[in-house]
Every structure is written in C-alpha cells, then in structure tokens.
C-alpha cells in the first residue's frame, strides 16, 4: 500500500506493475546468464 500511495496509483495497479517488473527482470537475467558462463 505504501508504494501505491507514493506513486498515486491503486494498490492493485502497484501489485500488477511489480509482478510484471519481476517477470521482465527474470527474463533478462535468464538471457544474460549464459553469457556469464561462456568464457
């Protein structure tokens, strides 16, 4: 609720955006991981 209040959006929107951001981060880290291990 605090994040939603700070951003001036609903709690549902805040949770939705956080979930989407986590998904994108996981995808990008997954794509970057093979590069880390190919030396």
PDB file of C-alpha atoms in Angstrom:
ATOM      1  CA  UNK A   1       0.000   0.000   0.000  1.00  0.00           C
ATOM      2  CA  UNK A   2       2.845   2.439   0.720  1.00  0.00           C
ATOM      3  CA  UNK A   3       4.256   2.174  -2.797  1.00  0.00           C
ATOM      4  CA  UNK A   4       0.829   2.756  -4.323  1.00  0.00           C
ATOM      5  CA  UNK A   5       0.307   5.818  -2.146  1.00  0.00           C
ATOM      6  CA  UNK A   6       3.715   7.250  -3.041  1.00  0.00           C
ATOM      7  CA  UNK A   7       3.042   6.764  -6.746  1.00  0.00           C
ATOM      8  CA  UNK A   8      -0.558   7.941  -6.536  1.00  0.00           C
ATOM      9  CA  UNK A   9      -1.949   4.716  -8.025  1.00  0.00           C
ATOM     10  CA  UNK A  10      -4.206   1.953  -6.767  1.00  0.00           C
ATOM     11  CA  UNK A  11      -2.774  -0.955  -4.789  1.00  0.00           C
ATOM     12  CA  UNK A  12      -3.902  -3.380  -7.493  1.00  0.00           C
ATOM     13  CA  UNK A  13      -2.046  -1.427 -10.161  1.00  0.00           C
ATOM     14  CA  UNK A  14       1.039  -1.319  -7.964  1.00  0.00           C
ATOM     15  CA  UNK A  15       0.976  -5.099  -7.448  1.00  0.00           C
ATOM     16  CA  UNK A  16       0.403  -5.697 -11.150  1.00  0.00           C
ATOM     17  CA  UNK A  17       3.326  -3.481 -12.151  1.00  0.00           C
ATOM     18  CA  UNK A  18       5.596  -5.107  -9.573  1.00  0.00           C
ATOM     19  CA  UNK A  19       4.702  -8.561 -10.860  1.00  0.00           C
ATOM     20  CA  UNK A  20       5.388  -7.513 -14.445  1.00  0.00           C
ATOM     21  CA  UNK A  21       8.716  -5.943 -13.478  1.00  0.00           C
ATOM     22  CA  UNK A  22       9.786  -9.136 -11.703  1.00  0.00           C
ATOM     23  CA  UNK A  23       8.902 -11.196 -14.785  1.00  0.00           C
ATOM     24  CA  UNK A  24      10.913  -8.911 -17.063  1.00  0.00           C
ATOM     25  CA  UNK A  25      13.885  -8.961 -14.709  1.00  0.00           C
ATOM     26  CA  UNK A  26      13.816 -12.761 -14.516  1.00  0.00           C
ATOM     27  CA  UNK A  27      13.690 -13.000 -18.314  1.00  0.00           C
ATOM     28  CA  UNK A  28      16.572 -10.597 -18.780  1.00  0.00           C
ATOM     29  CA  UNK A  29      18.689 -12.285 -16.140  1.00  0.00           C
ATOM     30  CA  UNK A  30      17.923 -15.623 -17.767  1.00  0.00           C
ATOM     31  CA  UNK A  31      19.127 -14.315 -21.110  1.00  0.00           C
ATOM     32  CA  UNK A  32      22.253 -12.827 -19.564  1.00  0.00           C
ATOM     33  CA  UNK A  33      23.190 -15.932 -17.564  1.00  0.00           C
ATOM     34  CA  UNK A  34      24.558 -17.994 -20.490  1.00  0.00           C
ATOM     35  CA  UNK A  35      26.900 -15.125 -21.376  1.00  0.00           C
ATOM     36  CA  UNK A  36      28.327 -15.206 -17.865  1.00  0.00           C
ATOM     37  CA  UNK A  37      29.285 -18.867 -18.139  1.00  0.00           C
ATOM     38  CA  UNK A  38      30.802 -18.830 -21.630  1.00  0.00           C
ATOM     39  CA  UNK A  39      34.351 -17.716 -21.013  1.00  0.00           C
TER      40      UNK A  39
END
